[in-house]
Short mmCIF file of C-alpha atoms in Angstrom, two decimals:
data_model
loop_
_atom_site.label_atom_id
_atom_site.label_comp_id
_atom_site.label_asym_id
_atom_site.label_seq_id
_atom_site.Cartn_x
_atom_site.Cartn_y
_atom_site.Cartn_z
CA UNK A 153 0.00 0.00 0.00
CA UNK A 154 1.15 3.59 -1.15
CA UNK A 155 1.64 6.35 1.68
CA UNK A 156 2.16 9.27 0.64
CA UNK A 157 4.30 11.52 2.82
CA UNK A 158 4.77 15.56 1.67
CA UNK A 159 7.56 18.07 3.00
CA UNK A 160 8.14 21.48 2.26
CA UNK A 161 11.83 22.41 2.21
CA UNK A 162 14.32 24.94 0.83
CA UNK A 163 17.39 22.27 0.58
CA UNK A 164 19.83 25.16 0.92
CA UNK A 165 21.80 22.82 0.98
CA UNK A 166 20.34 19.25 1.98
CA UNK A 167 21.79 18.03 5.11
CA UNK A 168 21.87 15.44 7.66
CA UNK A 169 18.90 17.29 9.82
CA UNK A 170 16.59 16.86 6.38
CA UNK A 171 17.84 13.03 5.68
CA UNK A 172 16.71 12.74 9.67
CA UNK A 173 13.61 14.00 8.83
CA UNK A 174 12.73 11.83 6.03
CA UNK A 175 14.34 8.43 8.18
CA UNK A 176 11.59 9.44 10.53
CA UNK A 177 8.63 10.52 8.34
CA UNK A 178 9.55 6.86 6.62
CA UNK A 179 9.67 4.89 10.12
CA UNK A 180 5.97 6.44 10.60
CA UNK A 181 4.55 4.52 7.93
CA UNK A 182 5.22 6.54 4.80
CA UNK A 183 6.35 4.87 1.62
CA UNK A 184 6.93 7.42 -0.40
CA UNK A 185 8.40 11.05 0.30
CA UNK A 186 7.37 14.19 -2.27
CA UNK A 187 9.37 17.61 -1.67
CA UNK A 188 7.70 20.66 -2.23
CA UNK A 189 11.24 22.73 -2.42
CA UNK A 190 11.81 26.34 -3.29
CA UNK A 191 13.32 27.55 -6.32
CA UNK A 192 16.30 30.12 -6.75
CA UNK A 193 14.99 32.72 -3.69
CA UNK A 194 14.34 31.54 -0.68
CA UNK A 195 11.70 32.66 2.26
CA UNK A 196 14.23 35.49 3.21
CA UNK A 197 14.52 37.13 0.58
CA UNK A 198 17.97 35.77 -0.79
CA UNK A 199 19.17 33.73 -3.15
CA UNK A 200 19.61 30.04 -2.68
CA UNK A 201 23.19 29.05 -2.09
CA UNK A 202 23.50 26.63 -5.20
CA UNK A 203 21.28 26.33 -8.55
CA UNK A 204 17.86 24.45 -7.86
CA UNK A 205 19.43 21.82 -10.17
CA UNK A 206 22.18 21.20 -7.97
CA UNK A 207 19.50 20.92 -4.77
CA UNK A 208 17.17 18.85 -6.67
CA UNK A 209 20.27 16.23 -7.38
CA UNK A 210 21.04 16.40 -3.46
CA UNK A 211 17.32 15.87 -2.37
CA UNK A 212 16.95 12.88 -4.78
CA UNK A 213 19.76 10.98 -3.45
CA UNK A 214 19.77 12.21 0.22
CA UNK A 215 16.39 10.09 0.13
CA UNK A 216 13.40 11.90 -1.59
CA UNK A 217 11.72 10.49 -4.46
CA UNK A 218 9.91 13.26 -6.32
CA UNK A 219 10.67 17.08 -5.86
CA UNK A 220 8.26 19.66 -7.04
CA UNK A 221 8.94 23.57 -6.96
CA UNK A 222 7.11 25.62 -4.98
CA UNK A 223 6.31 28.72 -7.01
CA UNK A 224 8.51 32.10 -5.50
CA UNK A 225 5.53 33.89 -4.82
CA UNK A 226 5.06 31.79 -2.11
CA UNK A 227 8.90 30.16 -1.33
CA UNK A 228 9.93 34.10 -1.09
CA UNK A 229 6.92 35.36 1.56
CA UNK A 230 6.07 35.06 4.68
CA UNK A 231 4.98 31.62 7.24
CA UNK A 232 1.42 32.17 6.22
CA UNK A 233 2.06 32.04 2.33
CA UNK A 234 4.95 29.65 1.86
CA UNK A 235 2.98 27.22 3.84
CA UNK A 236 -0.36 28.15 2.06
CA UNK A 237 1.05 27.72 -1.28
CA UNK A 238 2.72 24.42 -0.33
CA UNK A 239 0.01 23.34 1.39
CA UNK A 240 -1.79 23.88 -1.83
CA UNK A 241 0.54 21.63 -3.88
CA UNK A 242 0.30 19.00 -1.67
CA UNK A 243 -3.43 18.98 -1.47
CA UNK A 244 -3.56 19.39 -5.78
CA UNK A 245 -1.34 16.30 -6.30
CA UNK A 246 -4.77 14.36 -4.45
CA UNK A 247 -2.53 11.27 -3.19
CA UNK A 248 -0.86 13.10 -0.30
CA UNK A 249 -1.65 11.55 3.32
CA UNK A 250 0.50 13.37 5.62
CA UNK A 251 2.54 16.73 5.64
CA UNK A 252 5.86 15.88 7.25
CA UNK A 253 7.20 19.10 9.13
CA UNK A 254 10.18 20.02 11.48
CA UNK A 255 9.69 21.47 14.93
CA UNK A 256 11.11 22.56 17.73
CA UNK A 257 8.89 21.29 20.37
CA UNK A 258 7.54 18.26 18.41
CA UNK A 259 3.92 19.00 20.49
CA UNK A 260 1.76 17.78 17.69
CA UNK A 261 -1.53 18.52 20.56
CA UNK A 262 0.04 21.97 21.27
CA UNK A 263 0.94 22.95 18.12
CA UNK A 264 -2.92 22.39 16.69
CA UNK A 265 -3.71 24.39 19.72
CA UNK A 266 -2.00 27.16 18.45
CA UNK A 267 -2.93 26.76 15.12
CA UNK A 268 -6.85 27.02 16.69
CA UNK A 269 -5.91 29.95 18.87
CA UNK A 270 -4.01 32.30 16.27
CA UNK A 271 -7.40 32.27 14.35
CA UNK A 272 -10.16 33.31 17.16
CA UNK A 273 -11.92 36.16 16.57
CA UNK A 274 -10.52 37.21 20.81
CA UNK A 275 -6.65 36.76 19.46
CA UNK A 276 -7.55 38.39 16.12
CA UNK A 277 -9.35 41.66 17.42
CA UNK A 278 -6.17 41.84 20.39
CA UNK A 279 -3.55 41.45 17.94
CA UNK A 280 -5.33 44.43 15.69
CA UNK A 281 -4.75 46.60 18.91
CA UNK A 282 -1.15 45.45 19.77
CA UNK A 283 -0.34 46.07 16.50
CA UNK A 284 -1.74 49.63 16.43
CA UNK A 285 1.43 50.10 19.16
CA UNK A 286 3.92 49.65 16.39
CA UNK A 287 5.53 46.65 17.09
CA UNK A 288 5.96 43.47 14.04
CA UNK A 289 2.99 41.18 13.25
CA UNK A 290 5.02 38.05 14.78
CA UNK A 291 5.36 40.18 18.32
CA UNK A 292 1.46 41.01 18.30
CA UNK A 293 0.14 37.79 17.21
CA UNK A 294 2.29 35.96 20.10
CA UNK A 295 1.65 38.24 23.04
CA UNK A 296 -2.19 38.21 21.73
CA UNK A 297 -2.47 34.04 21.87
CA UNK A 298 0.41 34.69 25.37
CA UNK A 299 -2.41 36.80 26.99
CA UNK A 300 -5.55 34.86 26.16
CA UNK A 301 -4.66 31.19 25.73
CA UNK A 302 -1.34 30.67 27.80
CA UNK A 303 2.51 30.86 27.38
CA UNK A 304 2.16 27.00 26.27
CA UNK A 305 0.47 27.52 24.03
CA UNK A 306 1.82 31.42 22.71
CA UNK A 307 5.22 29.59 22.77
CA UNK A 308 5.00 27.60 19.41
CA UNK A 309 4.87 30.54 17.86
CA UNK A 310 8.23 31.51 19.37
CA UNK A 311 10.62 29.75 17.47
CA UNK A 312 11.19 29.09 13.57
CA UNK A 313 9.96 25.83 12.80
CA UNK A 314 7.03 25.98 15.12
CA UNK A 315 5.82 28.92 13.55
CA UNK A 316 6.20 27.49 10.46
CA UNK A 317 4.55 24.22 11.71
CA UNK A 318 1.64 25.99 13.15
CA UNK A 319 0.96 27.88 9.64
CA UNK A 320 0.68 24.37 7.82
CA UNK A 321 -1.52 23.30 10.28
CA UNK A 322 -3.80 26.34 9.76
CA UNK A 323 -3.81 25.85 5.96
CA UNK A 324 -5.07 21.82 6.31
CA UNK A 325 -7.75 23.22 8.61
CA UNK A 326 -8.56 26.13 6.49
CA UNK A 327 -9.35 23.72 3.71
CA UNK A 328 -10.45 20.81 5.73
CA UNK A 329 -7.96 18.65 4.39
CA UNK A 330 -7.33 14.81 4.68
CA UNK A 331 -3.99 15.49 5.01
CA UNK A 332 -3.02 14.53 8.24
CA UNK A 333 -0.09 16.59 10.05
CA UNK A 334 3.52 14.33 11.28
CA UNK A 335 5.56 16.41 13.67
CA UNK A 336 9.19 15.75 13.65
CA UNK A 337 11.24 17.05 16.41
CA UNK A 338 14.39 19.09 15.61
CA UNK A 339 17.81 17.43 16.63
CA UNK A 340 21.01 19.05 16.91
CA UNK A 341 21.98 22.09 16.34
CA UNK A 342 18.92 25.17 16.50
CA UNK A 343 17.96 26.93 13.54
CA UNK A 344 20.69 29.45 12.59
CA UNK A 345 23.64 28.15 15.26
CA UNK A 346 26.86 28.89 13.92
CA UNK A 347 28.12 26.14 14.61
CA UNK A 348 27.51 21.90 14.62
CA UNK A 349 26.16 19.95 17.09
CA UNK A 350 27.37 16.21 16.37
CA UNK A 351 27.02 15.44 13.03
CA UNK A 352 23.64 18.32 12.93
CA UNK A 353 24.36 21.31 11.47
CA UNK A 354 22.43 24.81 10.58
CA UNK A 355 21.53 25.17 7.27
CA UNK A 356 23.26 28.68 7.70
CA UNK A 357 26.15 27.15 9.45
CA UNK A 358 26.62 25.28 6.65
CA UNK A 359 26.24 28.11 3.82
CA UNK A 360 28.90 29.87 5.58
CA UNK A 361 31.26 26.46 5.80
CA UNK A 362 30.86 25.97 2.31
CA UNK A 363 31.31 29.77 0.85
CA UNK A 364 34.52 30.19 2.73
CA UNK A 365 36.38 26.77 2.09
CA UNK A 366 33.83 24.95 -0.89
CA UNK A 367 32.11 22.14 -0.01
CA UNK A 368 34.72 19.91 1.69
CA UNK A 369 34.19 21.68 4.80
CA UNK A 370 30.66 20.03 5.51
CA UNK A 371 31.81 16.34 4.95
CA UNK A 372 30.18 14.40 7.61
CA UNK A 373 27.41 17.01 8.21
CA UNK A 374 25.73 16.39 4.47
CA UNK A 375 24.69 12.44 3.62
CA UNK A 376 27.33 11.58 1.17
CA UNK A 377 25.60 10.83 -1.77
CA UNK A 378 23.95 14.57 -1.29
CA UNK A 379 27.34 15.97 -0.62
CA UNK A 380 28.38 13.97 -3.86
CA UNK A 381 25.65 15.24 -5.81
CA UNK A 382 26.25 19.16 -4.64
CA UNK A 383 30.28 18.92 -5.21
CA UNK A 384 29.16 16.95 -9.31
CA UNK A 385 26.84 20.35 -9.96
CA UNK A 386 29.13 23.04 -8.88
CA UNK A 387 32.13 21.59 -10.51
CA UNK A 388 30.21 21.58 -13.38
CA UNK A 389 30.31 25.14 -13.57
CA UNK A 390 27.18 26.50 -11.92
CA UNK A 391 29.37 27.31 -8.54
CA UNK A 392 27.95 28.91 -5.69
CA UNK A 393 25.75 32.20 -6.13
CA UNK A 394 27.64 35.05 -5.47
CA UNK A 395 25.24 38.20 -4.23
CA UNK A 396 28.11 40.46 -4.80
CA UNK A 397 27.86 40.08 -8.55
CA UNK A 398 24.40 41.30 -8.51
CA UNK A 399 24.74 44.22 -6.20
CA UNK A 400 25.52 47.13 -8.68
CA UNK A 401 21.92 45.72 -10.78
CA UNK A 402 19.95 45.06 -7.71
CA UNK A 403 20.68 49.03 -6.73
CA UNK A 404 20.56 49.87 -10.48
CA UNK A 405 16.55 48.71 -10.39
CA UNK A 406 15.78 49.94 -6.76
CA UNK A 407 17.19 53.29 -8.02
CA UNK A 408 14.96 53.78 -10.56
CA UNK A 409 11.73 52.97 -8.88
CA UNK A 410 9.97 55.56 -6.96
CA UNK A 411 7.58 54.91 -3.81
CA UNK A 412 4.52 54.70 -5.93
CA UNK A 413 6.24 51.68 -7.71
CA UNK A 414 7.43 50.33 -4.56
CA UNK A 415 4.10 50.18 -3.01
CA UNK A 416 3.14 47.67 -5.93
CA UNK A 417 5.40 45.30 -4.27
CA UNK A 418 4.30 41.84 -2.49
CA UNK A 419 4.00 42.58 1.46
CA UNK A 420 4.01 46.05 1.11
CA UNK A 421 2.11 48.50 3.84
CA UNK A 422 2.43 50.93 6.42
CA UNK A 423 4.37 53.15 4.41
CA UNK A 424 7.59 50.50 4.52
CA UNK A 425 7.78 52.10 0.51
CA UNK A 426 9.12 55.08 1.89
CA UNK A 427 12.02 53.76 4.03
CA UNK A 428 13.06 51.52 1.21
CA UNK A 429 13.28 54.76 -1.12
CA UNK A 430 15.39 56.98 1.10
CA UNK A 431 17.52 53.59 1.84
CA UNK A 432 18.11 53.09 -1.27
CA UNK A 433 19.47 56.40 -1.82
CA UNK A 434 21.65 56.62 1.67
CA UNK A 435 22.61 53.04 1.80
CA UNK A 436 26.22 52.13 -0.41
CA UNK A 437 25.38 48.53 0.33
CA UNK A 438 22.65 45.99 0.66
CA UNK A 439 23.13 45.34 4.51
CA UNK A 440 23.25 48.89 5.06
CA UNK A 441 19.51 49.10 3.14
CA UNK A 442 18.35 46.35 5.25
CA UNK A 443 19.44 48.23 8.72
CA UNK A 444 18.15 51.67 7.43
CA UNK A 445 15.08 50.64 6.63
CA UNK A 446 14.50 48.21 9.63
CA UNK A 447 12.48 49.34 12.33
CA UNK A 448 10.38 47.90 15.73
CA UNK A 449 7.50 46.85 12.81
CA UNK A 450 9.66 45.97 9.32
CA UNK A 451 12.45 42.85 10.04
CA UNK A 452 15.36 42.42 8.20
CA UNK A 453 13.52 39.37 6.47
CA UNK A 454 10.34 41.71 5.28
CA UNK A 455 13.05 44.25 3.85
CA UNK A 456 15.21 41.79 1.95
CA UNK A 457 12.08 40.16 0.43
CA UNK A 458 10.71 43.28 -0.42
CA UNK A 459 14.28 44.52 -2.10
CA UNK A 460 14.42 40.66 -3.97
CA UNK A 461 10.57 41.14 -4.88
CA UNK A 462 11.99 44.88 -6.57
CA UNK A 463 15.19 43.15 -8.19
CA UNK A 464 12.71 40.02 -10.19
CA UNK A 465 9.84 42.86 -10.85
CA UNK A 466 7.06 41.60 -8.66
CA UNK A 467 5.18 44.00 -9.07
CA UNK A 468 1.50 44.13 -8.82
CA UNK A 469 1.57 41.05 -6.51
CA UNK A 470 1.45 37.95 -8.19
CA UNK A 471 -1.82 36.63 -6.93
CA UNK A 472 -1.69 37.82 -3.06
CA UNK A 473 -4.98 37.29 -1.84
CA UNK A 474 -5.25 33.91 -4.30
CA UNK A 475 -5.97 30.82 -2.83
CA UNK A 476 -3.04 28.37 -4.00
CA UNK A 477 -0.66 27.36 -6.51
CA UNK A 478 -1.60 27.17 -10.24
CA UNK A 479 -0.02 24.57 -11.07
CA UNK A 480 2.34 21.31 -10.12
CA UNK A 481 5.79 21.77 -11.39
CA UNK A 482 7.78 18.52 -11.51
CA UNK A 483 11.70 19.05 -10.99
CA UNK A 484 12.71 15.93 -10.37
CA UNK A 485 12.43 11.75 -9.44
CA UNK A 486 13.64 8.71 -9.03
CA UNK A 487 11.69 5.46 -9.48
CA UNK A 488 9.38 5.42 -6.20
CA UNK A 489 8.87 9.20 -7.54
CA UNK A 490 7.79 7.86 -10.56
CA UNK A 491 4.91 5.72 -9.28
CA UNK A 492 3.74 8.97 -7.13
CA UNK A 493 3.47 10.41 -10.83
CA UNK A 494 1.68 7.70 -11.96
CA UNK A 495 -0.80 8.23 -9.25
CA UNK A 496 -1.20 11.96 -9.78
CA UNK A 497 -2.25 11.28 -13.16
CA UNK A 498 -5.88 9.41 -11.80
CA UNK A 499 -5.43 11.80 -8.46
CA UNK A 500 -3.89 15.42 -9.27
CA UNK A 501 -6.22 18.76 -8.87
CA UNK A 502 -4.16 20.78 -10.78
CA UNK A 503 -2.45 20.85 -14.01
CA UNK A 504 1.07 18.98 -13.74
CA UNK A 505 4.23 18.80 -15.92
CA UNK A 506 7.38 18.72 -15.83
CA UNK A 507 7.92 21.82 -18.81
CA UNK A 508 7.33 25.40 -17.39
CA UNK A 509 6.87 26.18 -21.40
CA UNK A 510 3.72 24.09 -21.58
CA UNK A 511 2.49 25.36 -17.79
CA UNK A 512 2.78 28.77 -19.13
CA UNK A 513 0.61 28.41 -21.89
CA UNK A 514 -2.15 27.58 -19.93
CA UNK A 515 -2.35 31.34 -18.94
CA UNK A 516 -4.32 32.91 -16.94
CA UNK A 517 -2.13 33.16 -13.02
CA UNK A 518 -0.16 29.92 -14.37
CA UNK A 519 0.86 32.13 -17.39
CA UNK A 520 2.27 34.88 -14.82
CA UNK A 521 3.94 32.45 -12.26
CA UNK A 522 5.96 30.26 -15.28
CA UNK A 523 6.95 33.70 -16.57
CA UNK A 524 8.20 35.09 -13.04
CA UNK A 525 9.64 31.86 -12.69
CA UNK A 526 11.76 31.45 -15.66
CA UNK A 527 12.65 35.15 -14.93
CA UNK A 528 13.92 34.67 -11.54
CA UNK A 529 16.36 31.75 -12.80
CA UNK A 530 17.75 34.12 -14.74
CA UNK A 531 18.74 36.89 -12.82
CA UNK A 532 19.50 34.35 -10.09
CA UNK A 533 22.35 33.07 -12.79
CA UNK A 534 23.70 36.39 -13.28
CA UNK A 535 25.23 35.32 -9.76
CA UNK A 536 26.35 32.29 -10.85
CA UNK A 537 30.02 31.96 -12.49
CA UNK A 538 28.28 30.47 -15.65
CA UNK A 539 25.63 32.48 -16.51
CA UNK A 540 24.46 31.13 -19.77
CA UNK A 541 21.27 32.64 -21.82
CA UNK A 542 18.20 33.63 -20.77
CA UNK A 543 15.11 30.84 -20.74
CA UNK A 544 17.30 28.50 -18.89
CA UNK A 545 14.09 27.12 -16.96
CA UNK A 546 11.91 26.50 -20.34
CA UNK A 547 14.22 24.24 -21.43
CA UNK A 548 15.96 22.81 -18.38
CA UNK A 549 14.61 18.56 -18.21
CA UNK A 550 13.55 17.62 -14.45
CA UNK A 551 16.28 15.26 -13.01
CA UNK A 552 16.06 11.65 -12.96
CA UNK A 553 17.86 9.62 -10.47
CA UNK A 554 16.82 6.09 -11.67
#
């Protein structure tokens, strides 16, 4: 019997906390693992440290059988979105029967508490007024469930991946989905640690290993048939993205918009339009944007998603009050991936291929998303040290590892 087990993931890269993951998502009863994995930008704001290629590769031999993309209007947005629009993919490809997620805690009970409390009209209405004090969304909405369901309960939404966690469970209950959610509790090192814990490291930790002495620094801390896989793609001239290549164009474009432009960006409000504009024209670097324009309401993460959103011209929103994905992309599989295909094809509620040229001529929001898409991979490459031509992503095949 098939069991279908979903997880959304960046990859960035794939390490030993991810292969843990899947080891326990299998030893729960699932069969077969789908990724629902970002692209080129990731839920910060920046760019992915390697190609999506390169990623894919790791993912597929670190022990996931199909990868899908999740499309960068919602891999480059907030908790709410990313997990809405994978949530979304999971629920189109109609054979999914759990969503595997990290977490801190690993309180399934506690977490779906939270995910129940966050949306009461009491929590909803106090937030509105906390909120009204000027400090971020993330503050308001935790002292709000704090003062009227508990710290217990106000402290999933605390930490990364149980903020994360208690978004996906909101989306499954939004739609009343079958889906049922599979907490898996963190080990190691914590989200963002600079440094390992065993053979656990940060997915940051490990960015920074690998950009200042390549990838050799993270043997034992990436599976090695991943790490195999990530050193085969770089050497093959895609490298590792380099942000400083793109900094003269990414101030080139902010430059040129004004705060009326701005204010067409994704995430936009409160005025945050005008601090990016007279950042733009103070700041002589990106970090120095991000900490102008910060303030007790905008993070550093809301400012570098909103600069990224400028840089790829996502403008005018890209469906921001939609309700999912448009589409399934297909990126890449090996043989148990295969047989989740063959499923989707009796199963899948949205269109699915593994060509972004024949999901953008379905048009409509599927038109707009294969479009920002394929022009997000190639800015992204303009980091790269092999850039190559433009339409990269129409023409790119989805990896096979069988």
């Amino acid at each position: 019997m098939m069991t279908v087990a979903a997880i959304a993931a960046e990859y960035n890269p794939f390490h030993n906390g991810h292969a843990y993951q899947i080891a326990q998502t299998r030893a729960a009863g699932a069969t077969h693992v789908a990724a629902v994995m970002s692209g080129n930008f990731t839920q910060r704001g920046t760019a992915a440290l390697a190609e999506k290629r390169a990623r894919i590769r790791s993912a597929l031999t670190g022990g996931v059988d199909l990868v899908v993309e999740l499309p960068l209007p919602y891999a480059m947005a907030t908790a709410q979105r990313f997990a809405l629009g994978a949530v979304s993919i999971a629920e189109g490809m109609g054979c999914v029967d759990v969503l595997s997620f990290g977490s801190e805690s690993g309180y399934l009970s506690i977490l779906q508490a939270a995910a129940e409390a966050v949306d009461s009209p009491a929590v909803v209405a106090r937030q509105s007024e906390l909120l009204g004090t000027g400090v971020t969304f993330a503050r308001a909405r935790q002292q709000a469930v704090s003062e009227l369901c508990g710290d217990e309960v106000a402290d999933m939404l605390s930490s990364p991946n149980d903020n994360l966690a208690v978004e996906y469970i909101r989306q499954l209950r939004r739609i009343k989905s079958r889906i049922a959610p599979f907490a898996v509790t963190r080990i190691g090192a914590r989200h963002d640690e600079k440094e390992a814990s065993g053979e656990i490291a940060s997915a940051s930790f490990l960015r920074s290993l690998i950009r200042s002495g390549g990838v050799d620094q993270v043997r034992g801390l990436i599976p090695p048939q991943a790490l195999a896989a990530l050193r085969e793609a770089l050497e093959e001239g895609e490298g590792v993205f380099r942000e400083e290549a793109l900094r003269p164009v990414i101030f080139g474009v902010l430059r040129r918009m004004d705060p009326a432009s701005l204010s067409r960006l994704p995430d936009l409000s409160e005025g945050l339009e005008n601090r990016i504009y007279a950042a733009i024209r103070q700041a002589e670097r990106l970090d120095e944007v991000y900490s102008l324009a910060k303030s007790k309401r905008y993070t550093a993460a809301r400012i570098r998603r909103t600069v990224t959103a400028a840089f790829l011209g996502m403008e005018d929103g890209y469906g921001a009050s939609d309700t999912g994905a448009p589409y399934i992309r297909v990126l890449g599989f090996n043989e148990r991936g295969r047989e989740i295909l063959a499923r989707m094809k009796q199963t899948a509620r949205l269109p699915v291929s593994d060509s972004l040229a024949y999901l953008r001529r379905l048009g409509g929001r599927a038109e707009a998303f294969a479009e920002l898409e394929a022009r997000s991979t190639d800015l992204y490459r303009l980091g790269l040290p092999k850039v190559g031509p433009c339409g990269w992503d129409y023409t790119a095949p989805s990896v096979r590892n069988i």
